[in-house]
Amino acid sequence: MASPTGPDVSETSDAPVRWLSEEETGAWKALVSLLLQLTGPLDAQLQRDSGLSLFEYLVLSSMSMAPGRALRMSELARLANGSLSRLSNVVKRLEAAGWVRRCPDPVDGRYTVAALTDEGFAVVEAAAPGHVDAVRRLVIDPLTAAQQRSLTAISARLLAAMQSSGEGAGTC
């Protein structure tokens, strides 16, 4: 974001502000626009076809792909890109539906493990084809193979930078 006063660098607090160039502002606005607009259609498709929110689907599908269909809550929060508090509330609802069960981690009882039940696996299995179709239509098919590789590399780099600075999901 270009400086509201014009100069490229201005003083606030103790550190100078490194304002975004026009090109950097364009990249930032493109990314934030994509992030804000992409979740709506994905969430709507899942709600319409499966009665699941996008976050609930991410929780269930993350467990479905884990060994033994079980994950520590902290790891599940990281994979689903949510806070432990948000995850706990969602897992409580999924548990009430009979799709997930929680138990102490057998390796270290200080942790809680969330495990996908057979009924929960059936739910995510039924929701997956429609979700994959939406992801393919909105994200994968419009890109070339090289663009998909670039998107993967860019996303991994941004996530690594966030995690190394302590600003990534699951760091609460």
Short mmCIF file of C-alpha atoms in Angstrom, two decimals:
data_model
loop_
_atom_site.label_atom_id
_atom_site.label_comp_id
_atom_site.label_asym_id
_atom_site.label_seq_id
_atom_site.Cartn_x
_atom_site.Cartn_y
_atom_site.Cartn_z
CA MET A 1 0.00 0.00 0.00
CA ALA A 2 1.54 3.21 -1.12
CA SER A 3 2.20 5.80 1.52
CA PRO A 4 -0.83 8.00 2.13
CA THR A 5 1.53 10.99 2.31
CA GLY A 6 3.65 10.22 -0.70
CA PRO A 7 7.20 9.32 0.50
CA ASP A 8 8.33 5.72 0.21
CA VAL A 9 9.43 5.53 3.85
CA SER A 10 7.93 7.29 6.86
CA GLU A 11 8.59 7.07 10.59
CA THR A 12 6.10 5.52 13.00
CA SER A 13 7.15 4.38 16.44
CA ASP A 14 10.80 3.32 16.24
CA ALA A 15 10.86 1.68 12.82
CA PRO A 16 10.39 3.16 9.37
CA VAL A 17 7.35 1.99 7.42
CA ARG A 18 8.27 0.16 4.25
CA TRP A 19 5.32 1.13 2.06
CA LEU A 20 4.34 -1.20 -0.77
CA SER A 21 5.24 -0.26 -4.30
CA GLU A 22 2.51 -0.17 -6.93
CA GLU A 23 3.50 -3.67 -8.10
CA GLU A 24 3.58 -5.00 -4.52
CA THR A 25 0.19 -3.44 -3.81
CA GLY A 26 -1.18 -5.18 -6.91
CA ALA A 27 0.16 -8.55 -5.73
CA TRP A 28 -1.26 -8.05 -2.23
CA LYS A 29 -4.68 -6.97 -3.48
CA ALA A 30 -4.85 -9.89 -5.91
CA LEU A 31 -4.03 -12.38 -3.15
CA VAL A 32 -6.45 -10.97 -0.58
CA SER A 33 -9.21 -10.72 -3.16
CA LEU A 34 -8.69 -14.37 -4.11
CA LEU A 35 -8.66 -15.51 -0.49
CA LEU A 36 -11.81 -13.60 0.37
CA GLN A 37 -13.72 -14.65 -2.75
CA LEU A 38 -12.67 -18.31 -2.92
CA THR A 39 -13.98 -19.47 0.45
CA GLY A 40 -17.56 -18.33 -0.28
CA PRO A 41 -18.24 -20.64 -3.25
CA LEU A 42 -16.41 -23.57 -1.63
CA ASP A 43 -18.35 -23.15 1.61
CA ALA A 44 -21.65 -22.71 -0.27
CA GLN A 45 -21.11 -25.90 -2.30
CA LEU A 46 -20.37 -27.94 0.81
CA GLN A 47 -23.32 -26.45 2.72
CA ARG A 48 -25.68 -27.10 -0.18
CA ASP A 49 -24.53 -30.61 -1.01
CA SER A 50 -23.40 -31.98 2.36
CA GLY A 51 -24.55 -29.66 5.13
CA LEU A 52 -20.91 -29.05 6.11
CA SER A 53 -18.99 -25.81 6.42
CA LEU A 54 -15.64 -25.57 4.67
CA PHE A 55 -13.89 -25.66 8.06
CA GLU A 56 -15.81 -28.76 9.13
CA TYR A 57 -14.90 -30.45 5.85
CA LEU A 58 -11.22 -29.55 6.32
CA VAL A 59 -11.30 -31.03 9.82
CA LEU A 60 -12.99 -34.25 8.70
CA SER A 61 -10.87 -34.68 5.57
CA SER A 62 -7.62 -34.03 7.48
CA MET A 63 -8.53 -36.83 9.89
CA SER A 64 -9.59 -39.11 7.01
CA MET A 65 -6.10 -38.87 5.49
CA ALA A 66 -4.20 -39.36 8.76
CA PRO A 67 -2.82 -42.72 9.87
CA GLY A 68 -5.53 -44.42 11.90
CA ARG A 69 -7.84 -41.52 10.99
CA ALA A 70 -6.73 -39.75 14.17
CA LEU A 71 -4.73 -36.60 14.95
CA ARG A 72 -3.71 -34.59 17.95
CA MET A 73 -5.98 -31.57 18.26
CA SER A 74 -3.01 -29.19 17.88
CA GLU A 75 -1.97 -30.85 14.60
CA LEU A 76 -5.56 -30.91 13.39
CA ALA A 77 -5.87 -27.17 14.10
CA ARG A 78 -2.74 -26.56 12.01
CA LEU A 79 -3.97 -28.72 9.12
CA ALA A 80 -7.45 -27.18 9.13
CA ASN A 81 -5.95 -23.69 9.47
CA GLY A 82 -7.85 -22.76 12.62
CA SER A 83 -7.26 -21.94 16.25
CA LEU A 84 -7.49 -24.60 18.93
CA SER A 85 -10.51 -22.78 20.35
CA ARG A 86 -12.37 -22.80 17.04
CA LEU A 87 -11.41 -26.41 16.43
CA SER A 88 -12.58 -27.45 19.88
CA ASN A 89 -16.02 -25.95 19.25
CA VAL A 90 -16.33 -27.63 15.85
CA VAL A 91 -15.09 -31.00 17.12
CA LYS A 92 -17.63 -30.80 19.94
CA ARG A 93 -20.43 -30.48 17.32
CA LEU A 94 -18.92 -33.25 15.16
CA GLU A 95 -18.66 -35.44 18.25
CA ALA A 96 -22.34 -34.82 19.08
CA ALA A 97 -23.19 -35.94 15.53
CA GLY A 98 -21.22 -39.16 16.09
CA TRP A 99 -18.61 -38.35 13.45
CA VAL A 100 -15.62 -37.77 15.73
CA ARG A 101 -14.52 -38.99 19.13
CA ARG A 102 -11.90 -37.49 21.41
CA CYS A 103 -9.60 -39.31 23.79
CA PRO A 104 -6.28 -38.75 25.57
CA ASP A 105 -3.24 -39.35 23.39
CA PRO A 106 -1.99 -42.87 24.24
CA VAL A 107 1.61 -41.72 23.72
CA ASP A 108 1.32 -38.58 25.87
CA GLY A 109 -1.84 -38.10 27.90
CA ARG A 110 -1.28 -34.34 28.08
CA TYR A 111 -2.60 -34.15 24.52
CA THR A 112 -6.05 -34.89 23.13
CA VAL A 113 -6.54 -36.93 19.99
CA ALA A 114 -9.52 -36.51 17.67
CA ALA A 115 -10.45 -39.66 15.77
CA LEU A 116 -12.81 -39.99 12.84
CA THR A 117 -15.55 -42.58 13.36
CA ASP A 118 -16.76 -44.84 10.56
CA GLU A 119 -19.87 -42.66 10.31
CA GLY A 120 -17.69 -39.54 10.04
CA PHE A 121 -15.58 -41.20 7.36
CA ALA A 122 -18.75 -41.95 5.38
CA VAL A 123 -19.76 -38.27 5.64
CA VAL A 124 -16.44 -36.96 4.34
CA GLU A 125 -16.34 -39.67 1.67
CA ALA A 126 -19.78 -38.58 0.44
CA ALA A 127 -18.84 -34.88 0.49
CA ALA A 128 -15.47 -35.28 -1.25
CA PRO A 129 -16.56 -35.67 -4.90
CA GLY A 130 -18.57 -32.42 -4.93
CA HIS A 131 -15.84 -30.54 -3.08
CA VAL A 132 -13.13 -31.83 -5.41
CA ASP A 133 -15.25 -30.81 -8.40
CA ALA A 134 -15.58 -27.26 -6.99
CA VAL A 135 -11.85 -27.05 -6.24
CA ARG A 136 -11.04 -28.31 -9.72
CA ARG A 137 -13.43 -25.82 -11.35
CA LEU A 138 -12.35 -22.80 -9.27
CA VAL A 139 -8.63 -23.41 -8.74
CA ILE A 140 -7.03 -26.27 -10.67
CA ASP A 141 -8.55 -26.21 -14.16
CA PRO A 142 -7.97 -22.48 -14.85
CA LEU A 143 -4.21 -22.98 -14.28
CA THR A 144 -1.58 -24.65 -16.39
CA ALA A 145 0.57 -27.37 -14.80
CA ALA A 146 3.42 -24.84 -14.47
CA GLN A 147 1.10 -22.34 -12.76
CA GLN A 148 -0.08 -25.04 -10.37
CA ARG A 149 3.55 -25.78 -9.43
CA SER A 150 4.16 -22.04 -8.96
CA LEU A 151 1.06 -21.72 -6.78
CA THR A 152 2.29 -24.63 -4.65
CA ALA A 153 5.77 -23.13 -4.30
CA ILE A 154 4.48 -19.62 -3.51
CA SER A 155 2.00 -20.94 -0.95
CA ALA A 156 4.65 -23.10 0.73
CA ARG A 157 7.05 -20.16 0.93
CA LEU A 158 4.42 -17.84 2.45
CA LEU A 159 3.34 -20.49 4.97
CA ALA A 160 6.95 -21.20 5.97
CA ALA A 161 7.59 -17.47 6.50
CA MET A 162 4.46 -17.18 8.65
CA GLN A 163 5.39 -20.25 10.71
CA SER A 164 8.99 -19.14 11.26
CA SER A 165 7.76 -15.74 12.49
CA GLY A 166 5.22 -17.41 14.81
CA GLU A 167 2.26 -15.99 12.88
CA GLY A 168 0.97 -19.20 11.29
CA ALA A 169 -2.16 -21.09 12.34
CA GLY A 170 -1.84 -23.37 15.30
CA THR A 171 0.70 -21.20 17.08
CA CYS A 172 -1.62 -20.09 19.88
#
